[in-house]
Amino acid sequence: MTAKAMLCRCEDVTLDEVMEALDAGHHDIESVKRYTGFGTGWCQGKQCVVACARLLAQVTGKAPELPITPRPPLHPVALGVLASLGDDEEG
Amino acid sequence: MPRVVVIGAGILGLATAYNLAKRGVRDVLVVDRGYLCGGASGRNGGGVRAQFSSETNIRLMRESIEICRDFATEMKINVWFRQGGYLFLTRTAARARDLEENVALQNRCGLPTRMLDPSELQRIVPELSSAGVRAASFNPGDGVVFPWPFIWGYARAAKDLGVSIRPFTEVVGFEARSGRITGVRLRPTRLSPLDATDEVLPAGDVYTESCDDVVLCAGAWSPKVAALVGLALPNKPHRHEICSTEPLKPWLGPLVADLSDGLYFSQSMRGEIVGGVAVEPVPEGINQQSSRRFLTTYARALVRAIPTMAGVRVLRQWAGCYDLTPDGSPIVGRVADPSNLTLACGFMGHGFMMAPVMGRLLAEHVATGETSPLFARWGLDRFARGELEHENMIIG
């Protein structure tokens, strides 16, 4: 894999950039996400989080981390659809 | 040389540490219970504005915006700063009068804020439905940033000057002697299974770092930390939710904020529409969980304001905590007991935008021991004296 390999295609985050975050001492997945921006685009990490978590595990020698905190909605939903829904209980 | 422990590696803690180091106080340790950007500093909408109702906030924010403008050059990091202005609007007569008074005050402070007539409102945001809008004000100098790189910029610059930053390190107690804190008791932590909860998991033994000064910048967690040294703070955490849509080509100039329902939204330099709305009631205490009720309330308010947004999709929602005080103003400065503890909390959801200027002022306060008139007014003892502050330009 070359350094310019795209790990997060939605936000154009390359292998190089994730390695730079790890080299800078960010050894947990939430920090790597916030340092590089991976997983914040269209797919919300569905395509890239595994690759990033595996890289982190390889570099730190620790067991693979928990996934990044999932952010609802599971799939993109149009505001017009959300506006037509009733209110839900807290949660 | 004095050793300073800063509690909280959010933007305010990091900005204070950076400015301390710039002044030559380089033995600074910043600790945080979680990861950087894990609290409100990584969860806010990135708004930076000088449209406030108190002269203090207006003048401070003018300076903060100037720091934001130079930040990328000084820190060598792109913070996606964009000055598209803030457009406040209201649908009630009472709030319309407030806006007019605030604009007059802002003009006296040198801001170019102006009231907008309906045609000008339409010109600035043609997509906005002006039905029911009673008044609107606009300051072209307000803007938005992307919060995350701001944090990394301060963190890197502080480290380059010798500051130590220790994430995943929780304060579990203090050692005090003769009314002074002599040591901070710390414990390593790790991520909890879901960061939406208020939990970090212990991951090591408690140890003590000695200190000459302590600065508490822990945002919504500040009352919990202060209680460990026997100090009762009147702040309360208050959950605020926010969401982001798919990226769109640039079309929205200003951040739009409706004071009647707490709706606000802006377009980031990444193209996403980022915004939120007031939702009450919220769960007690620190809570960073997302609710569906927020999403439906926000969607209704936004589609009412901008009907063409109906077809735009929400990509993600998240939550963070405002740190609210009884009078809507921050709590800053040294306290009487322990005498080497400086507070910097209660920023009412404005902590991020105020940190660039407050970091400078706090560093000066800690390094010189001098109390400015601002710090005297914003001190914790104002509540005991009954001399409260006022601010009515609070969103959500």
Short mmCIF file of C-alpha atoms in Angstrom, two decimals, chain B residues 2-315:
data_model
loop_
_atom_site.label_atom_id
_atom_site.label_comp_id
_atom_site.label_asym_id
_atom_site.label_seq_id
_atom_site.Cartn_x
_atom_site.Cartn_y
_atom_site.Cartn_z
CA PRO B 2 6.35 28.16 39.42
CA ARG B 3 4.71 24.98 38.30
CA VAL B 4 1.17 25.32 36.96
CA VAL B 5 -1.28 22.44 36.62
CA VAL B 6 -4.12 23.19 34.22
CA ILE B 7 -7.15 20.93 34.62
CA GLY B 8 -8.95 20.40 31.33
CA ALA B 9 -7.32 20.19 27.89
CA GLY B 10 -10.18 21.87 26.09
CA ILE B 11 -9.52 25.02 24.15
CA LEU B 12 -9.46 27.24 27.24
CA GLY B 13 -6.94 25.07 29.13
CA LEU B 14 -4.72 24.76 26.07
CA ALA B 15 -4.95 28.47 25.18
CA THR B 16 -4.05 29.35 28.79
CA ALA B 17 -1.13 26.90 28.82
CA TYR B 18 0.13 28.23 25.47
CA ASN B 19 -0.05 31.83 26.64
CA LEU B 20 1.61 30.99 29.97
CA ALA B 21 4.49 29.36 28.09
CA LYS B 22 4.73 32.35 25.75
CA ARG B 23 5.12 34.55 28.82
CA GLY B 24 7.96 32.33 30.05
CA VAL B 25 6.00 30.14 32.49
CA ARG B 26 6.97 26.88 30.83
CA ASP B 27 6.61 24.37 33.65
CA VAL B 28 2.97 23.75 32.81
CA LEU B 29 1.13 20.42 32.93
CA VAL B 30 -2.31 20.14 31.29
CA VAL B 31 -4.38 17.10 32.26
CA ASP B 32 -7.66 15.85 30.85
CA ARG B 33 -9.83 12.93 31.88
CA GLY B 34 -10.42 11.92 28.24
CA TYR B 35 -9.07 12.68 24.79
CA LEU B 36 -8.53 16.12 23.30
CA CYS B 37 -11.74 17.45 21.68
CA GLY B 38 -13.76 15.02 23.85
CA GLY B 39 -15.70 17.72 25.71
CA ALA B 40 -17.51 20.84 24.55
CA SER B 41 -14.42 22.10 22.69
CA GLY B 42 -14.81 19.29 20.20
CA ARG B 43 -18.60 19.33 20.15
CA ASN B 44 -19.59 22.94 19.49
CA GLY B 45 -20.76 24.61 16.30
CA GLY B 46 -17.62 26.72 15.81
CA GLY B 47 -19.43 30.07 15.92
CA VAL B 48 -17.35 33.15 16.69
CA ARG B 49 -19.28 36.39 17.18
CA ALA B 50 -19.12 39.79 18.81
CA GLN B 51 -22.90 40.39 18.79
CA PHE B 52 -23.65 40.33 22.52
CA SER B 53 -25.71 42.47 24.87
CA SER B 54 -23.00 43.36 27.40
CA GLU B 55 -20.14 45.70 26.63
CA THR B 56 -17.69 43.29 28.28
CA ASN B 57 -18.59 40.42 25.97
CA ILE B 58 -18.65 42.66 22.88
CA ARG B 59 -15.16 44.03 23.53
CA LEU B 60 -13.69 40.66 24.47
CA MET B 61 -15.12 39.01 21.39
CA ARG B 62 -13.83 41.75 19.08
CA GLU B 63 -10.37 40.83 20.28
CA SER B 64 -11.04 37.08 20.05
CA ILE B 65 -12.13 37.40 16.42
CA GLU B 66 -8.90 39.26 15.64
CA ILE B 67 -6.93 36.39 17.17
CA CYS B 68 -8.97 33.90 15.10
CA ARG B 69 -8.13 35.84 11.94
CA ASP B 70 -4.39 35.53 12.62
CA PHE B 71 -4.53 32.03 14.10
CA ALA B 72 -3.72 30.08 10.93
CA THR B 73 -0.62 32.19 10.26
CA GLU B 74 0.60 32.15 13.85
CA MET B 75 -0.09 28.46 14.49
CA LYS B 76 0.57 27.12 10.99
CA ILE B 77 -2.70 25.22 10.89
CA ASN B 78 -5.84 25.64 8.80
CA VAL B 79 -8.83 26.28 11.09
CA TRP B 80 -11.27 26.85 8.22
CA PHE B 81 -12.10 30.35 9.54
CA ARG B 82 -14.73 32.12 7.47
CA GLN B 83 -16.18 35.54 8.26
CA GLY B 84 -19.65 35.29 6.77
CA GLY B 85 -21.27 37.27 9.58
CA TYR B 86 -23.94 36.34 12.12
CA LEU B 87 -27.54 37.10 11.29
CA PHE B 88 -29.75 37.21 14.39
CA LEU B 89 -33.49 37.27 13.90
CA THR B 90 -36.53 37.18 16.13
CA ARG B 91 -40.25 36.65 15.77
CA THR B 92 -41.29 38.37 19.02
CA ALA B 93 -41.70 42.09 19.74
CA ALA B 94 -39.83 41.92 23.05
CA ARG B 95 -36.77 40.33 21.49
CA ALA B 96 -36.94 42.84 18.61
CA ARG B 97 -36.48 45.67 21.15
CA ASP B 98 -33.55 43.78 22.72
CA LEU B 99 -31.90 43.43 19.32
CA GLU B 100 -32.23 47.13 18.59
CA GLU B 101 -30.74 48.10 21.96
CA ASN B 102 -27.92 45.59 21.50
CA VAL B 103 -27.09 46.90 18.03
CA ALA B 104 -26.90 50.46 19.39
CA LEU B 105 -24.51 49.30 22.13
CA GLN B 106 -22.43 47.30 19.64
CA ASN B 107 -22.14 50.38 17.41
CA ARG B 108 -20.92 52.42 20.40
CA CYS B 109 -18.26 49.73 20.88
CA GLY B 110 -17.15 50.14 17.26
CA LEU B 111 -18.87 47.15 15.66
CA PRO B 112 -20.50 47.66 12.23
CA THR B 113 -23.62 45.68 13.27
CA ARG B 114 -26.86 46.92 11.68
CA MET B 115 -30.56 46.17 11.76
CA LEU B 116 -31.74 44.65 8.49
CA ASP B 117 -34.91 45.62 6.68
CA PRO B 118 -36.82 42.77 4.97
CA SER B 119 -35.28 43.43 1.55
CA GLU B 120 -31.75 43.36 2.94
CA LEU B 121 -32.53 40.17 4.86
CA GLN B 122 -33.66 38.58 1.60
CA ARG B 123 -30.53 39.79 -0.17
CA ILE B 124 -28.18 38.26 2.42
CA VAL B 125 -30.03 34.91 2.65
CA PRO B 126 -32.43 34.65 -0.32
CA GLU B 127 -33.49 31.13 0.75
CA LEU B 128 -34.72 32.34 4.18
CA SER B 129 -38.46 32.44 4.79
CA SER B 130 -39.08 35.81 6.42
CA ALA B 131 -42.66 34.95 7.49
CA GLY B 132 -43.21 36.24 11.01
CA VAL B 133 -39.74 37.77 11.34
CA ARG B 134 -40.04 40.94 13.44
CA ALA B 135 -36.44 42.11 13.33
CA ALA B 136 -32.96 41.02 12.29
CA SER B 137 -29.43 42.21 12.96
CA PHE B 138 -26.22 41.49 11.09
CA ASN B 139 -22.52 41.85 11.87
CA PRO B 140 -20.39 40.97 8.85
CA GLY B 141 -17.29 40.44 11.01
CA ASP B 142 -18.68 37.44 12.94
CA GLY B 143 -17.80 34.00 11.60
CA VAL B 144 -17.28 30.28 12.00
CA VAL B 145 -14.27 28.00 12.51
CA PHE B 146 -13.78 24.24 12.48
CA PRO B 147 -13.13 23.56 16.20
CA TRP B 148 -10.89 20.48 15.99
CA PRO B 149 -7.83 21.99 14.27
CA PHE B 150 -8.05 24.95 16.66
CA ILE B 151 -7.43 22.48 19.52
CA TRP B 152 -4.56 20.76 17.70
CA GLY B 153 -3.04 24.14 16.86
CA TYR B 154 -2.96 25.26 20.50
CA ALA B 155 -1.81 21.82 21.67
CA ARG B 156 1.10 21.65 19.25
CA ALA B 157 2.18 25.25 19.87
CA ALA B 158 2.03 24.73 23.64
CA LYS B 159 4.08 21.52 23.40
CA ASP B 160 6.68 23.26 21.24
CA LEU B 161 7.12 25.77 24.08
CA GLY B 162 7.65 23.01 26.65
CA VAL B 163 4.13 22.45 28.00
CA SER B 164 3.21 18.84 28.92
CA ILE B 165 -0.24 17.65 27.87
CA ARG B 166 -1.51 14.47 29.48
CA PRO B 167 -4.85 13.19 28.15
CA PHE B 168 -6.61 10.21 29.76
CA THR B 169 -5.64 11.51 33.19
CA GLU B 170 -8.35 12.24 35.75
CA VAL B 171 -8.11 14.46 38.82
CA VAL B 172 -9.23 12.39 41.82
CA GLY B 173 -8.22 14.75 44.65
CA PHE B 174 -5.99 17.52 45.92
CA GLU B 175 -3.37 17.89 48.61
CA ALA B 176 -3.65 21.21 50.43
CA ARG B 177 -1.73 22.93 53.21
CA SER B 178 -2.39 26.33 54.82
CA GLY B 179 -5.09 27.25 52.34
CA ARG B 180 -3.00 26.38 49.28
CA ILE B 181 -3.06 23.41 46.91
CA THR B 182 0.33 21.70 47.02
CA GLY B 183 -0.43 18.70 44.85
CA VAL B 184 -2.97 17.32 42.40
CA ARG B 185 -3.84 13.65 42.73
CA LEU B 186 -4.19 12.01 39.32
CA ARG B 187 -5.23 8.65 37.92
CA PRO B 188 -4.78 7.34 34.37
CA THR B 189 -8.02 6.51 32.55
CA ARG B 190 -9.06 4.89 29.31
CA LEU B 191 -12.02 5.24 26.98
CA SER B 192 -15.36 4.00 28.21
CA PRO B 193 -17.26 1.71 25.84
CA LEU B 194 -19.31 4.66 24.60
CA ASP B 195 -18.12 8.22 24.98
CA ALA B 196 -21.71 9.41 25.15
CA THR B 197 -21.74 8.61 28.84
CA ASP B 198 -20.01 10.53 31.61
CA GLU B 199 -17.75 7.60 32.26
CA VAL B 200 -14.03 7.05 31.96
CA LEU B 201 -12.55 3.82 33.22
CA PRO B 202 -9.66 3.77 35.72
CA ALA B 203 -6.52 2.40 34.10
CA GLY B 204 -3.77 2.83 36.64
CA ASP B 205 -2.65 3.85 40.10
CA VAL B 206 -3.24 7.24 41.68
CA TYR B 207 -0.15 9.47 41.85
CA THR B 208 0.52 13.09 42.84
CA GLU B 209 1.96 15.98 40.85
CA SER B 210 3.14 18.91 42.93
CA CYS B 211 2.12 22.42 41.92
CA ASP B 212 2.35 26.11 42.78
CA ASP B 213 -0.75 27.13 40.86
CA VAL B 214 -3.85 25.35 39.61
CA VAL B 215 -6.14 26.56 36.81
CA LEU B 216 -9.53 24.86 36.53
CA CYS B 217 -10.80 24.90 32.93
CA ALA B 218 -12.91 21.73 33.01
CA GLY B 219 -16.08 23.23 31.50
CA ALA B 220 -19.19 21.35 32.57
CA TRP B 221 -17.04 19.08 34.78
CA SER B 222 -15.71 22.05 36.79
CA PRO B 223 -18.17 21.79 39.72
CA LYS B 224 -17.22 18.11 40.21
CA VAL B 225 -13.51 18.92 40.28
CA ALA B 226 -13.96 21.98 42.52
CA ALA B 227 -15.94 19.86 44.98
CA LEU B 228 -12.81 17.72 45.49
CA VAL B 229 -11.17 20.71 47.14
CA GLY B 230 -14.32 21.65 49.07
CA LEU B 231 -15.35 24.49 46.79
CA ALA B 232 -19.03 24.73 45.76
CA LEU B 233 -19.62 26.21 42.30
CA PRO B 234 -23.07 27.34 41.14
CA ASN B 235 -22.61 26.17 37.51
CA LYS B 236 -24.76 23.43 36.03
CA PRO B 237 -24.16 21.27 32.96
CA HIS B 238 -26.84 21.56 30.30
CA ARG B 239 -26.96 19.24 27.30
CA HIS B 240 -27.07 20.81 23.85
CA GLU B 241 -27.47 18.79 20.68
CA ILE B 242 -26.22 19.57 17.23
CA CYS B 243 -26.13 17.94 13.81
CA SER B 244 -24.48 18.14 10.46
CA THR B 245 -25.82 17.56 6.95
CA GLU B 246 -24.21 16.27 3.80
CA PRO B 247 -21.80 18.80 2.28
CA LEU B 248 -23.31 21.27 -0.19
CA LYS B 249 -21.72 23.78 -2.50
CA PRO B 250 -21.34 27.17 -0.74
CA TRP B 251 -24.67 29.06 -0.62
CA LEU B 252 -25.14 30.29 2.95
CA GLY B 253 -23.11 33.35 3.95
CA PRO B 254 -23.84 34.02 7.62
CA LEU B 255 -24.58 31.90 10.65
CA VAL B 256 -28.32 32.42 11.14
CA ALA B 257 -29.67 32.37 14.71
CA ASP B 258 -33.35 32.72 15.60
CA LEU B 259 -33.62 34.06 19.16
CA SER B 260 -37.30 33.03 19.39
CA ASP B 261 -36.81 29.25 19.12
CA GLY B 262 -33.07 28.82 19.60
CA LEU B 263 -32.55 27.60 16.02
CA TYR B 264 -29.13 28.30 14.54
CA PHE B 265 -27.32 27.02 11.47
CA SER B 266 -24.30 27.86 9.39
CA GLN B 267 -22.35 26.42 6.51
CA SER B 268 -18.89 25.23 7.40
CA MET B 269 -15.95 25.55 5.04
CA ARG B 270 -16.40 21.80 4.55
CA GLY B 271 -19.81 22.57 3.00
CA GLU B 272 -21.95 20.93 5.69
CA ILE B 273 -24.88 22.76 7.26
CA VAL B 274 -24.16 22.58 11.00
CA GLY B 275 -26.83 23.61 13.47
CA GLY B 276 -29.01 23.04 16.48
CA VAL B 277 -32.14 24.16 18.27
CA ALA B 278 -33.24 24.56 21.88
CA VAL B 279 -34.89 21.41 23.26
CA GLU B 280 -36.25 21.33 26.80
CA PRO B 281 -36.20 19.65 29.20
CA VAL B 282 -32.79 17.98 29.11
CA PRO B 283 -31.55 15.19 31.40
CA GLU B 284 -29.90 16.32 34.64
CA GLY B 285 -26.14 16.38 34.91
CA ILE B 286 -23.54 15.63 32.30
CA ASN B 287 -25.15 13.77 29.43
CA GLN B 288 -23.75 13.58 25.89
CA GLN B 289 -26.32 11.28 24.35
CA SER B 290 -28.26 12.09 21.20
CA SER B 291 -32.05 12.14 21.08
CA ARG B 292 -34.47 11.68 18.20
CA ARG B 293 -36.61 14.48 19.63
CA PHE B 294 -33.79 16.93 18.92
CA LEU B 295 -33.53 15.80 15.32
CA THR B 296 -37.26 16.14 14.60
CA THR B 297 -37.49 19.51 16.40
CA TYR B 298 -34.46 20.84 14.52
CA ALA B 299 -35.71 19.52 11.18
CA ARG B 300 -39.10 21.25 11.64
CA ALA B 301 -37.50 24.56 12.65
CA LEU B 302 -34.91 24.50 9.87
CA VAL B 303 -37.34 23.51 7.12
CA ARG B 304 -39.68 26.29 8.28
CA ALA B 305 -36.81 28.80 8.08
CA ILE B 306 -35.27 27.44 4.85
CA PRO B 307 -37.91 25.40 2.97
CA THR B 308 -35.39 24.24 0.35
CA MET B 309 -33.48 22.34 3.06
CA ALA B 310 -36.24 19.66 3.10
CA GLY B 311 -34.37 17.51 0.60
CA VAL B 312 -30.97 17.78 2.31
CA ARG B 313 -29.87 14.80 4.36
CA VAL B 314 -28.56 14.75 7.93
CA LEU B 315 -25.31 12.79 8.20
#
